[in-house]
Every structure is written in C-alpha cells, then in structure tokens.
Amino acid sequence: MNSIPFKQFKTNIQDLIKKVITQHIALKITDPNQGDFIILSAEDWEQQQETLYVLQNSNLMEQINCSQATHFQNKGYSPNQQELDEILSI
C-alpha cells in the first residue's frame, strides 16, 4: 500500500482519487496531528466485505473445503453436455 502525507494528498486529491479507483489500490494518508487514514474505492471495499463474510462463515468455509477436496481427488461434479452448453451460452 502506498503512503503519502496529508498535505500532498490535499494538493493532488483529484488525481489520487482517480488512481485509487482505476488502479484498485488503497492509499494510506499520514497526518501526525490528526491520525492516519486509508482511502479505497467503494468497489474494493465491497469486495473486501464479501471476502470477510466468507472467511467468517464457518459453514461456507466447510463447504469450500469439501468441494476443494473432491476436486483434487477428481471426484467432483461433472456437468453433462447440455449443462455445459447452457453455462457456455451465457
């Protein structure tokens, strides 16, 4: 994560916000007087919230682990040709 002083952030706020949004990077703003803070795009924040939800959901994590185990053992579900056609036509 990049870090810049608050004064530099104020000077270049428009360019920095555009960079945060388009390049999907978080930016730490340092200010010894008021404290540090981080800016990131709403899209990135939402994705992080979804990730945290999945990681904190023990039932979902167990399903993922079981699915991964069957995948590595080549015992997972294999769709038939009709199902593949439907999936690929989307």
PDB file of N, CA and C in Angstrom:
ATOM      1  N   MET A   1       0.842  -1.169   0.000  1.00  0.00           N
ATOM      2  CA  MET A   1       0.000   0.000   0.000  1.00  0.00           C
ATOM      3  C   MET A   1       0.890   1.236   0.000  1.00  0.00           C
ATOM      4  N   ASN A   2       0.576   2.150  -0.876  1.00  0.00           N
ATOM      5  CA  ASN A   2       1.318   3.407  -0.923  1.00  0.00           C
ATOM      6  C   ASN A   2       0.888   4.305   0.232  1.00  0.00           C
ATOM      7  N   SER A   3       1.794   5.162   0.649  1.00  0.00           N
ATOM      8  CA  SER A   3       1.534   6.071   1.756  1.00  0.00           C
ATOM      9  C   SER A   3       2.042   7.456   1.382  1.00  0.00           C
ATOM     10  N   ILE A   4       1.229   8.479   1.677  1.00  0.00           N
ATOM     11  CA  ILE A   4       1.648   9.861   1.392  1.00  0.00           C
ATOM     12  C   ILE A   4       1.197  10.769   2.536  1.00  0.00           C
ATOM     13  N   PRO A   5       1.885  11.886   2.705  1.00  0.00           N
ATOM     14  CA  PRO A   5       1.478  12.852   3.730  1.00  0.00           C
ATOM     15  C   PRO A   5       0.165  13.549   3.343  1.00  0.00           C
ATOM     16  N   PHE A   6      -0.566  13.990   4.354  1.00  0.00           N
ATOM     17  CA  PHE A   6      -1.856  14.639   4.150  1.00  0.00           C
ATOM     18  C   PHE A   6      -1.750  15.866   3.242  1.00  0.00           C
ATOM     19  N   LYS A   7      -0.709  16.666   3.420  1.00  0.00           N
ATOM     20  CA  LYS A   7      -0.547  17.878   2.586  1.00  0.00           C
ATOM     21  C   LYS A   7      -0.443  17.514   1.109  1.00  0.00           C
ATOM     22  N   GLN A   8       0.310  16.455   0.809  1.00  0.00           N
ATOM     23  CA  GLN A   8       0.438  16.009  -0.585  1.00  0.00           C
ATOM     24  C   GLN A   8      -0.898  15.494  -1.104  1.00  0.00           C
ATOM     25  N   PHE A   9      -1.657  14.821  -0.243  1.00  0.00           N
ATOM     26  CA  PHE A   9      -2.971  14.326  -0.632  1.00  0.00           C
ATOM     27  C   PHE A   9      -3.893  15.489  -0.981  1.00  0.00           C
ATOM     28  N   LYS A  10      -3.897  16.530  -0.139  1.00  0.00           N
ATOM     29  CA  LYS A  10      -4.754  17.691  -0.405  1.00  0.00           C
ATOM     30  C   LYS A  10      -4.394  18.349  -1.725  1.00  0.00           C
ATOM     31  N   THR A  11      -3.120  18.432  -2.023  1.00  0.00           N
ATOM     32  CA  THR A  11      -2.661  19.087  -3.246  1.00  0.00           C
ATOM     33  C   THR A  11      -3.076  18.317  -4.501  1.00  0.00           C
ATOM     34  N   ASN A  12      -3.061  16.993  -4.423  1.00  0.00           N
ATOM     35  CA  ASN A  12      -3.308  16.145  -5.595  1.00  0.00           C
ATOM     36  C   ASN A  12      -4.557  15.271  -5.445  1.00  0.00           C
ATOM     37  N   ILE A  13      -5.550  15.750  -4.719  1.00  0.00           N
ATOM     38  CA  ILE A  13      -6.681  14.903  -4.350  1.00  0.00           C
ATOM     39  C   ILE A  13      -7.404  14.297  -5.552  1.00  0.00           C
ATOM     40  N   GLN A  14      -7.662  15.075  -6.583  1.00  0.00           N
ATOM     41  CA  GLN A  14      -8.402  14.541  -7.735  1.00  0.00           C
ATOM     42  C   GLN A  14      -7.633  13.421  -8.438  1.00  0.00           C
ATOM     43  N   ASP A  15      -6.359  13.644  -8.690  1.00  0.00           N
ATOM     44  CA  ASP A  15      -5.547  12.625  -9.363  1.00  0.00           C
ATOM     45  C   ASP A  15      -5.404  11.367  -8.498  1.00  0.00           C
ATOM     46  N   LEU A  16      -5.228  11.553  -7.199  1.00  0.00           N
ATOM     47  CA  LEU A  16      -5.053  10.410  -6.315  1.00  0.00           C
ATOM     48  C   LEU A  16      -6.329   9.585  -6.200  1.00  0.00           C
ATOM     49  N   ILE A  17      -7.471  10.250  -6.113  1.00  0.00           N
ATOM     50  CA  ILE A  17      -8.738   9.523  -6.045  1.00  0.00           C
ATOM     51  C   ILE A  17      -8.962   8.740  -7.332  1.00  0.00           C
ATOM     52  N   LYS A  18      -8.672   9.363  -8.459  1.00  0.00           N
ATOM     53  CA  LYS A  18      -8.819   8.659  -9.737  1.00  0.00           C
ATOM     54  C   LYS A  18      -7.923   7.422  -9.779  1.00  0.00           C
ATOM     55  N   LYS A  19      -6.698   7.553  -9.285  1.00  0.00           N
ATOM     56  CA  LYS A  19      -5.754   6.434  -9.269  1.00  0.00           C
ATOM     57  C   LYS A  19      -6.253   5.312  -8.361  1.00  0.00           C
ATOM     58  N   VAL A  20      -6.779   5.670  -7.199  1.00  0.00           N
ATOM     59  CA  VAL A  20      -7.315   4.674  -6.261  1.00  0.00           C
ATOM     60  C   VAL A  20      -8.445   3.890  -6.912  1.00  0.00           C
ATOM     61  N   ILE A  21      -9.311   4.571  -7.623  1.00  0.00           N
ATOM     62  CA  ILE A  21     -10.466   3.922  -8.247  1.00  0.00           C
ATOM     63  C   ILE A  21     -10.059   3.090  -9.454  1.00  0.00           C
ATOM     64  N   THR A  22      -9.256   3.649 -10.339  1.00  0.00           N
ATOM     65  CA  THR A  22      -8.945   2.950 -11.590  1.00  0.00           C
ATOM     66  C   THR A  22      -7.904   1.847 -11.424  1.00  0.00           C
ATOM     67  N   GLN A  23      -6.970   2.024 -10.499  1.00  0.00           N
ATOM     68  CA  GLN A  23      -5.907   1.033 -10.323  1.00  0.00           C
ATOM     69  C   GLN A  23      -6.192   0.068  -9.171  1.00  0.00           C
ATOM     70  N   HIS A  24      -7.305   0.263  -8.496  1.00  0.00           N
ATOM     71  CA  HIS A  24      -7.711  -0.624  -7.391  1.00  0.00           C
ATOM     72  C   HIS A  24      -6.610  -0.774  -6.343  1.00  0.00           C
ATOM     73  N   ILE A  25      -6.114   0.369  -5.896  1.00  0.00           N
ATOM     74  CA  ILE A  25      -5.113   0.367  -4.836  1.00  0.00           C
ATOM     75  C   ILE A  25      -5.633   1.168  -3.648  1.00  0.00           C
ATOM     76  N   ALA A  26      -5.280   0.754  -2.470  1.00  0.00           N
ATOM     77  CA  ALA A  26      -5.586   1.538  -1.284  1.00  0.00           C
ATOM     78  C   ALA A  26      -4.458   2.547  -1.083  1.00  0.00           C
ATOM     79  N   LEU A  27      -4.783   3.680  -0.500  1.00  0.00           N
ATOM     80  CA  LEU A  27      -3.798   4.728  -0.283  1.00  0.00           C
ATOM     81  C   LEU A  27      -3.870   5.174   1.170  1.00  0.00           C
ATOM     82  N   LYS A  28      -2.752   5.060   1.865  1.00  0.00           N
ATOM     83  CA  LYS A  28      -2.688   5.488   3.262  1.00  0.00           C
ATOM     84  C   LYS A  28      -2.266   6.945   3.312  1.00  0.00           C
ATOM     85  N   ILE A  29      -3.064   7.747   4.004  1.00  0.00           N
ATOM     86  CA  ILE A  29      -2.773   9.168   4.173  1.00  0.00           C
ATOM     87  C   ILE A  29      -2.268   9.358   5.598  1.00  0.00           C
ATOM     88  N   THR A  30      -1.071   9.898   5.722  1.00  0.00           N
ATOM     89  CA  THR A  30      -0.476  10.079   7.045  1.00  0.00           C
ATOM     90  C   THR A  30      -0.595  11.526   7.491  1.00  0.00           C
ATOM     91  N   ASP A  31      -0.998  11.691   8.733  1.00  0.00           N
ATOM     92  CA  ASP A  31      -1.116  13.024   9.326  1.00  0.00           C
ATOM     93  C   ASP A  31      -0.775  12.903  10.811  1.00  0.00           C
ATOM     94  N   PRO A  32       0.414  13.371  11.208  1.00  0.00           N
ATOM     95  CA  PRO A  32       0.829  13.202  12.599  1.00  0.00           C
ATOM     96  C   PRO A  32      -0.074  13.938  13.589  1.00  0.00           C
ATOM     97  N   ASN A  33      -0.791  14.949  13.129  1.00  0.00           N
ATOM     98  CA  ASN A  33      -1.643  15.722  14.035  1.00  0.00           C
ATOM     99  C   ASN A  33      -3.029  15.095  14.211  1.00  0.00           C
ATOM    100  N   GLN A  34      -3.621  14.614  13.134  1.00  0.00           N
ATOM    101  CA  GLN A  34      -4.994  14.108  13.187  1.00  0.00           C
ATOM    102  C   GLN A  34      -5.076  12.585  13.168  1.00  0.00           C
ATOM    103  N   GLY A  35      -4.014  11.910  12.790  1.00  0.00           N
ATOM    104  CA  GLY A  35      -4.030  10.459  12.671  1.00  0.00           C
ATOM    105  C   GLY A  35      -4.102  10.044  11.208  1.00  0.00           C
ATOM    106  N   ASP A  36      -3.701   8.830  10.952  1.00  0.00           N
ATOM    107  CA  ASP A  36      -3.661   8.310   9.587  1.00  0.00           C
ATOM    108  C   ASP A  36      -5.024   7.754   9.177  1.00  0.00           C
ATOM    109  N   PHE A  37      -5.274   7.720   7.875  1.00  0.00           N
ATOM    110  CA  PHE A  37      -6.478   7.094   7.348  1.00  0.00           C
ATOM    111  C   PHE A  37      -6.187   6.517   5.982  1.00  0.00           C
ATOM    112  N   ILE A  38      -7.086   5.682   5.516  1.00  0.00           N
ATOM    113  CA  ILE A  38      -6.905   4.979   4.252  1.00  0.00           C
ATOM    114  C   ILE A  38      -8.093   5.266   3.347  1.00  0.00           C
ATOM    115  N   ILE A  39      -7.807   5.502   2.060  1.00  0.00           N
ATOM    116  CA  ILE A  39      -8.891   5.627   1.091  1.00  0.00           C
ATOM    117  C   ILE A  39      -8.796   4.456   0.112  1.00  0.00           C
ATOM    118  N   LEU A  40      -9.949   3.948  -0.267  1.00  0.00           N
ATOM    119  CA  LEU A  40     -10.035   2.922  -1.295  1.00  0.00           C
ATOM    120  C   LEU A  40     -11.377   3.066  -1.977  1.00  0.00           C
ATOM    121  N   SER A  41     -11.497   2.496  -3.164  1.00  0.00           N
ATOM    122  CA  SER A  41     -12.731   2.632  -3.929  1.00  0.00           C
ATOM    123  C   SER A  41     -13.856   1.870  -3.248  1.00  0.00           C
ATOM    124  N   ALA A  42     -15.086   2.290  -3.516  1.00  0.00           N
ATOM    125  CA  ALA A  42     -16.252   1.604  -2.964  1.00  0.00           C
ATOM    126  C   ALA A  42     -16.295   0.158  -3.449  1.00  0.00           C
ATOM    127  N   GLU A  43     -15.940  -0.063  -4.708  1.00  0.00           N
ATOM    128  CA  GLU A  43     -15.930  -1.422  -5.261  1.00  0.00           C
ATOM    129  C   GLU A  43     -14.961  -2.311  -4.489  1.00  0.00           C
ATOM    130  N   ASP A  44     -13.765  -1.815  -4.225  1.00  0.00           N
ATOM    131  CA  ASP A  44     -12.770  -2.596  -3.488  1.00  0.00           C
ATOM    132  C   ASP A  44     -13.230  -2.848  -2.052  1.00  0.00           C
ATOM    133  N   TRP A  45     -13.854  -1.853  -1.420  1.00  0.00           N
ATOM    134  CA  TRP A  45     -14.348  -2.016  -0.056  1.00  0.00           C
ATOM    135  C   TRP A  45     -15.421  -3.102  -0.014  1.00  0.00           C
ATOM    136  N   GLU A  46     -16.342  -3.070  -0.976  1.00  0.00           N
ATOM    137  CA  GLU A  46     -17.402  -4.082  -1.029  1.00  0.00           C
ATOM    138  C   GLU A  46     -16.824  -5.479  -1.221  1.00  0.00           C
ATOM    139  N   GLN A  47     -15.813  -5.598  -2.080  1.00  0.00           N
ATOM    140  CA  GLN A  47     -15.178  -6.904  -2.291  1.00  0.00           C
ATOM    141  C   GLN A  47     -14.509  -7.394  -1.013  1.00  0.00           C
ATOM    142  N   GLN A  48     -13.883  -6.510  -0.282  1.00  0.00           N
ATOM    143  CA  GLN A  48     -13.250  -6.895   0.975  1.00  0.00           C
ATOM    144  C   GLN A  48     -14.290  -7.334   2.001  1.00  0.00           C
ATOM    145  N   GLN A  49     -15.438  -6.655   2.020  1.00  0.00           N
ATOM    146  CA  GLN A  49     -16.502  -7.039   2.938  1.00  0.00           C
ATOM    147  C   GLN A  49     -17.043  -8.431   2.598  1.00  0.00           C
ATOM    148  N   GLU A  50     -17.185  -8.717   1.306  1.00  0.00           N
ATOM    149  CA  GLU A  50     -17.636 -10.043   0.875  1.00  0.00           C
ATOM    150  C   GLU A  50     -16.629 -11.119   1.290  1.00  0.00           C
ATOM    151  N   THR A  51     -15.350 -10.827   1.106  1.00  0.00           N
ATOM    152  CA  THR A  51     -14.304 -11.774   1.491  1.00  0.00           C
ATOM    153  C   THR A  51     -14.340 -12.037   2.994  1.00  0.00           C
ATOM    154  N   LEU A  52     -14.475 -10.992   3.772  1.00  0.00           N
ATOM    155  CA  LEU A  52     -14.557 -11.163   5.223  1.00  0.00           C
ATOM    156  C   LEU A  52     -15.770 -12.000   5.612  1.00  0.00           C
ATOM    157  N   TYR A  53     -16.892 -11.780   4.944  1.00  0.00           N
ATOM    158  CA  TYR A  53     -18.095 -12.564   5.227  1.00  0.00           C
ATOM    159  C   TYR A  53     -17.842 -14.050   4.983  1.00  0.00           C
ATOM    160  N   VAL A  54     -17.242 -14.354   3.838  1.00  0.00           N
ATOM    161  CA  VAL A  54     -16.970 -15.754   3.503  1.00  0.00           C
ATOM    162  C   VAL A  54     -16.019 -16.365   4.519  1.00  0.00           C
ATOM    163  N   LEU A  55     -14.956 -15.665   4.856  1.00  0.00           N
ATOM    164  CA  LEU A  55     -13.958 -16.192   5.779  1.00  0.00           C
ATOM    165  C   LEU A  55     -14.510 -16.388   7.194  1.00  0.00           C
ATOM    166  N   GLN A  56     -15.493 -15.581   7.572  1.00  0.00           N
ATOM    167  CA  GLN A  56     -16.066 -15.681   8.912  1.00  0.00           C
ATOM    168  C   GLN A  56     -17.235 -16.656   8.989  1.00  0.00           C
ATOM    169  N   ASN A  57     -17.712 -17.147   7.849  1.00  0.00           N
ATOM    170  CA  ASN A  57     -18.841 -18.062   7.808  1.00  0.00           C
ATOM    171  C   ASN A  57     -18.314 -19.497   7.828  1.00  0.00           C
ATOM    172  N   SER A  58     -18.354 -20.132   8.992  1.00  0.00           N
ATOM    173  CA  SER A  58     -17.738 -21.452   9.133  1.00  0.00           C
ATOM    174  C   SER A  58     -18.432 -22.502   8.263  1.00  0.00           C
ATOM    175  N   ASN A  59     -19.754 -22.423   8.097  1.00  0.00           N
ATOM    176  CA  ASN A  59     -20.452 -23.392   7.243  1.00  0.00           C
ATOM    177  C   ASN A  59     -20.011 -23.264   5.786  1.00  0.00           C
ATOM    178  N   LEU A  60     -19.913 -22.048   5.321  1.00  0.00           N
ATOM    179  CA  LEU A  60     -19.485 -21.820   3.941  1.00  0.00           C
ATOM    180  C   LEU A  60     -18.037 -22.257   3.741  1.00  0.00           C
ATOM    181  N   MET A  61     -17.176 -21.990   4.704  1.00  0.00           N
ATOM    182  CA  MET A  61     -15.776 -22.409   4.597  1.00  0.00           C
ATOM    183  C   MET A  61     -15.678 -23.929   4.568  1.00  0.00           C
ATOM    184  N   GLU A  62     -16.509 -24.614   5.340  1.00  0.00           N
ATOM    185  CA  GLU A  62     -16.512 -26.076   5.327  1.00  0.00           C
ATOM    186  C   GLU A  62     -16.949 -26.606   3.969  1.00  0.00           C
ATOM    187  N   GLN A  63     -17.956 -25.979   3.364  1.00  0.00           N
ATOM    188  CA  GLN A  63     -18.402 -26.378   2.024  1.00  0.00           C
ATOM    189  C   GLN A  63     -17.290 -26.185   1.001  1.00  0.00           C
ATOM    190  N   ILE A  64     -16.576 -25.078   1.120  1.00  0.00           N
ATOM    191  CA  ILE A  64     -15.472 -24.803   0.197  1.00  0.00           C
ATOM    192  C   ILE A  64     -14.376 -25.843   0.373  1.00  0.00           C
ATOM    193  N   ASN A  65     -14.036 -26.178   1.608  1.00  0.00           N
ATOM    194  CA  ASN A  65     -13.002 -27.191   1.875  1.00  0.00           C
ATOM    195  C   ASN A  65     -13.396 -28.549   1.316  1.00  0.00           C
ATOM    196  N   CYS A  66     -14.656 -28.949   1.508  1.00  0.00           N
ATOM    197  CA  CYS A  66     -15.123 -30.240   0.989  1.00  0.00           C
ATOM    198  C   CYS A  66     -15.089 -30.245  -0.538  1.00  0.00           C
ATOM    199  N   SER A  67     -15.518 -29.150  -1.128  1.00  0.00           N
ATOM    200  CA  SER A  67     -15.515 -29.047  -2.588  1.00  0.00           C
ATOM    201  C   SER A  67     -14.094 -29.119  -3.132  1.00  0.00           C
ATOM    202  N   GLN A  68     -13.180 -28.446  -2.472  1.00  0.00           N
ATOM    203  CA  GLN A  68     -11.784 -28.459  -2.898  1.00  0.00           C
ATOM    204  C   GLN A  68     -11.199 -29.868  -2.789  1.00  0.00           C
ATOM    205  N   ALA A  69     -11.540 -30.572  -1.726  1.00  0.00           N
ATOM    206  CA  ALA A  69     -11.025 -31.931  -1.534  1.00  0.00           C
ATOM    207  C   ALA A  69     -11.528 -32.853  -2.641  1.00  0.00           C
ATOM    208  N   THR A  70     -12.818 -32.780  -2.970  1.00  0.00           N
ATOM    209  CA  THR A  70     -13.345 -33.637  -4.033  1.00  0.00           C
ATOM    210  C   THR A  70     -12.760 -33.246  -5.388  1.00  0.00           C
ATOM    211  N   HIS A  71     -12.497 -31.970  -5.575  1.00  0.00           N
ATOM    212  CA  HIS A  71     -11.888 -31.518  -6.837  1.00  0.00           C
ATOM    213  C   HIS A  71     -10.494 -32.115  -7.002  1.00  0.00           C
ATOM    214  N   PHE A  72      -9.686 -32.070  -5.959  1.00  0.00           N
ATOM    215  CA  PHE A  72      -8.323 -32.598  -6.042  1.00  0.00           C
ATOM    216  C   PHE A  72      -8.300 -34.112  -6.218  1.00  0.00           C
ATOM    217  N   GLN A  73      -9.355 -34.782  -5.782  1.00  0.00           N
ATOM    218  CA  GLN A  73      -9.450 -36.237  -5.926  1.00  0.00           C
ATOM    219  C   GLN A  73     -10.173 -36.632  -7.221  1.00  0.00           C
ATOM    220  N   ASN A  74     -10.485 -35.641  -8.049  1.00  0.00           N
ATOM    221  CA  ASN A  74     -11.250 -35.866  -9.290  1.00  0.00           C
ATOM    222  C   ASN A  74     -12.569 -36.585  -9.019  1.00  0.00           C
ATOM    223  N   LYS A  75     -13.194 -36.257  -7.903  1.00  0.00           N
ATOM    224  CA  LYS A  75     -14.479 -36.850  -7.545  1.00  0.00           C
ATOM    225  C   LYS A  75     -15.585 -35.797  -7.502  1.00  0.00           C
ATOM    226  N   GLY A  76     -15.304 -34.631  -8.030  1.00  0.00           N
ATOM    227  CA  GLY A  76     -16.298 -33.565  -8.016  1.00  0.00           C
ATOM    228  C   GLY A  76     -17.364 -33.774  -9.078  1.00  0.00           C
ATOM    229  N   TYR A  77     -18.346 -32.910  -9.067  1.00  0.00           N
ATOM    230  CA  TYR A  77     -19.451 -32.985 -10.013  1.00  0.00           C
ATOM    231  C   TYR A  77     -18.960 -32.612 -11.407  1.00  0.00           C
ATOM    232  N   SER A  78     -19.373 -33.379 -12.403  1.00  0.00           N
ATOM    233  CA  SER A  78     -19.051 -33.079 -13.798  1.00  0.00           C
ATOM    234  C   SER A  78     -20.357 -32.837 -14.552  1.00  0.00           C
ATOM    235  N   PRO A  79     -20.557 -31.644 -15.059  1.00  0.00           N
ATOM    236  CA  PRO A  79     -21.800 -31.361 -15.785  1.00  0.00           C
ATOM    237  C   PRO A  79     -21.856 -32.145 -17.098  1.00  0.00           C
ATOM    238  N   ASN A  80     -23.091 -32.476 -17.509  1.00  0.00           N
ATOM    239  CA  ASN A  80     -23.250 -33.160 -18.795  1.00  0.00           C
ATOM    240  C   ASN A  80     -23.156 -32.138 -19.922  1.00  0.00           C
ATOM    241  N   GLN A  81     -23.220 -32.591 -21.151  1.00  0.00           N
ATOM    242  CA  GLN A  81     -23.024 -31.705 -22.304  1.00  0.00           C
ATOM    243  C   GLN A  81     -24.088 -30.618 -22.364  1.00  0.00           C
ATOM    244  N   GLN A  82     -25.331 -30.951 -22.062  1.00  0.00           N
ATOM    245  CA  GLN A  82     -26.402 -29.955 -22.088  1.00  0.00           C
ATOM    246  C   GLN A  82     -26.139 -28.858 -21.054  1.00  0.00           C
ATOM    247  N   GLU A  83     -25.708 -29.237 -19.870  1.00  0.00           N
ATOM    248  CA  GLU A  83     -25.400 -28.255 -18.834  1.00  0.00           C
ATOM    249  C   GLU A  83     -24.213 -27.387 -19.243  1.00  0.00           C
ATOM    250  N   LEU A  84     -23.209 -27.987 -19.846  1.00  0.00           N
ATOM    251  CA  LEU A  84     -22.074 -27.211 -20.330  1.00  0.00           C
ATOM    252  C   LEU A  84     -22.493 -26.212 -21.396  1.00  0.00           C
ATOM    253  N   ASP A  85     -23.364 -26.663 -22.296  1.00  0.00           N
ATOM    254  CA  ASP A  85     -23.854 -25.752 -23.343  1.00  0.00           C
ATOM    255  C   ASP A  85     -24.582 -24.565 -22.740  1.00  0.00           C
ATOM    256  N   GLU A  86     -25.389 -24.823 -21.718  1.00  0.00           N
ATOM    257  CA  GLU A  86     -26.102 -23.736 -21.055  1.00  0.00           C
ATOM    258  C   GLU A  86     -25.139 -22.775 -20.370  1.00  0.00           C
ATOM    259  N   ILE A  87     -24.154 -23.314 -19.693  1.00  0.00           N
ATOM    260  CA  ILE A  87     -23.171 -22.480 -18.998  1.00  0.00           C
ATOM    261  C   ILE A  87     -22.395 -21.630 -19.996  1.00  0.00           C
ATOM    262  N   LEU A  88     -21.954 -22.223 -21.077  1.00  0.00           N
ATOM    263  CA  LEU A  88     -21.119 -21.510 -22.037  1.00  0.00           C
ATOM    264  C   LEU A  88     -21.907 -20.544 -22.913  1.00  0.00           C
ATOM    265  N   SER A  89     -23.211 -20.665 -22.954  1.00  0.00           N
ATOM    266  CA  SER A  89     -24.009 -19.771 -23.786  1.00  0.00           C
ATOM    267  C   SER A  89     -24.325 -18.471 -23.079  1.00  0.00           C
ATOM    268  N   ILE A  90     -23.989 -18.351 -21.826  1.00  0.00           N
ATOM    269  CA  ILE A  90     -24.292 -17.136 -21.057  1.00  0.00           C
ATOM    270  C   ILE A  90     -23.401 -16.006 -21.502  1.00  0.00           C
TER     271      ILE A  90
END
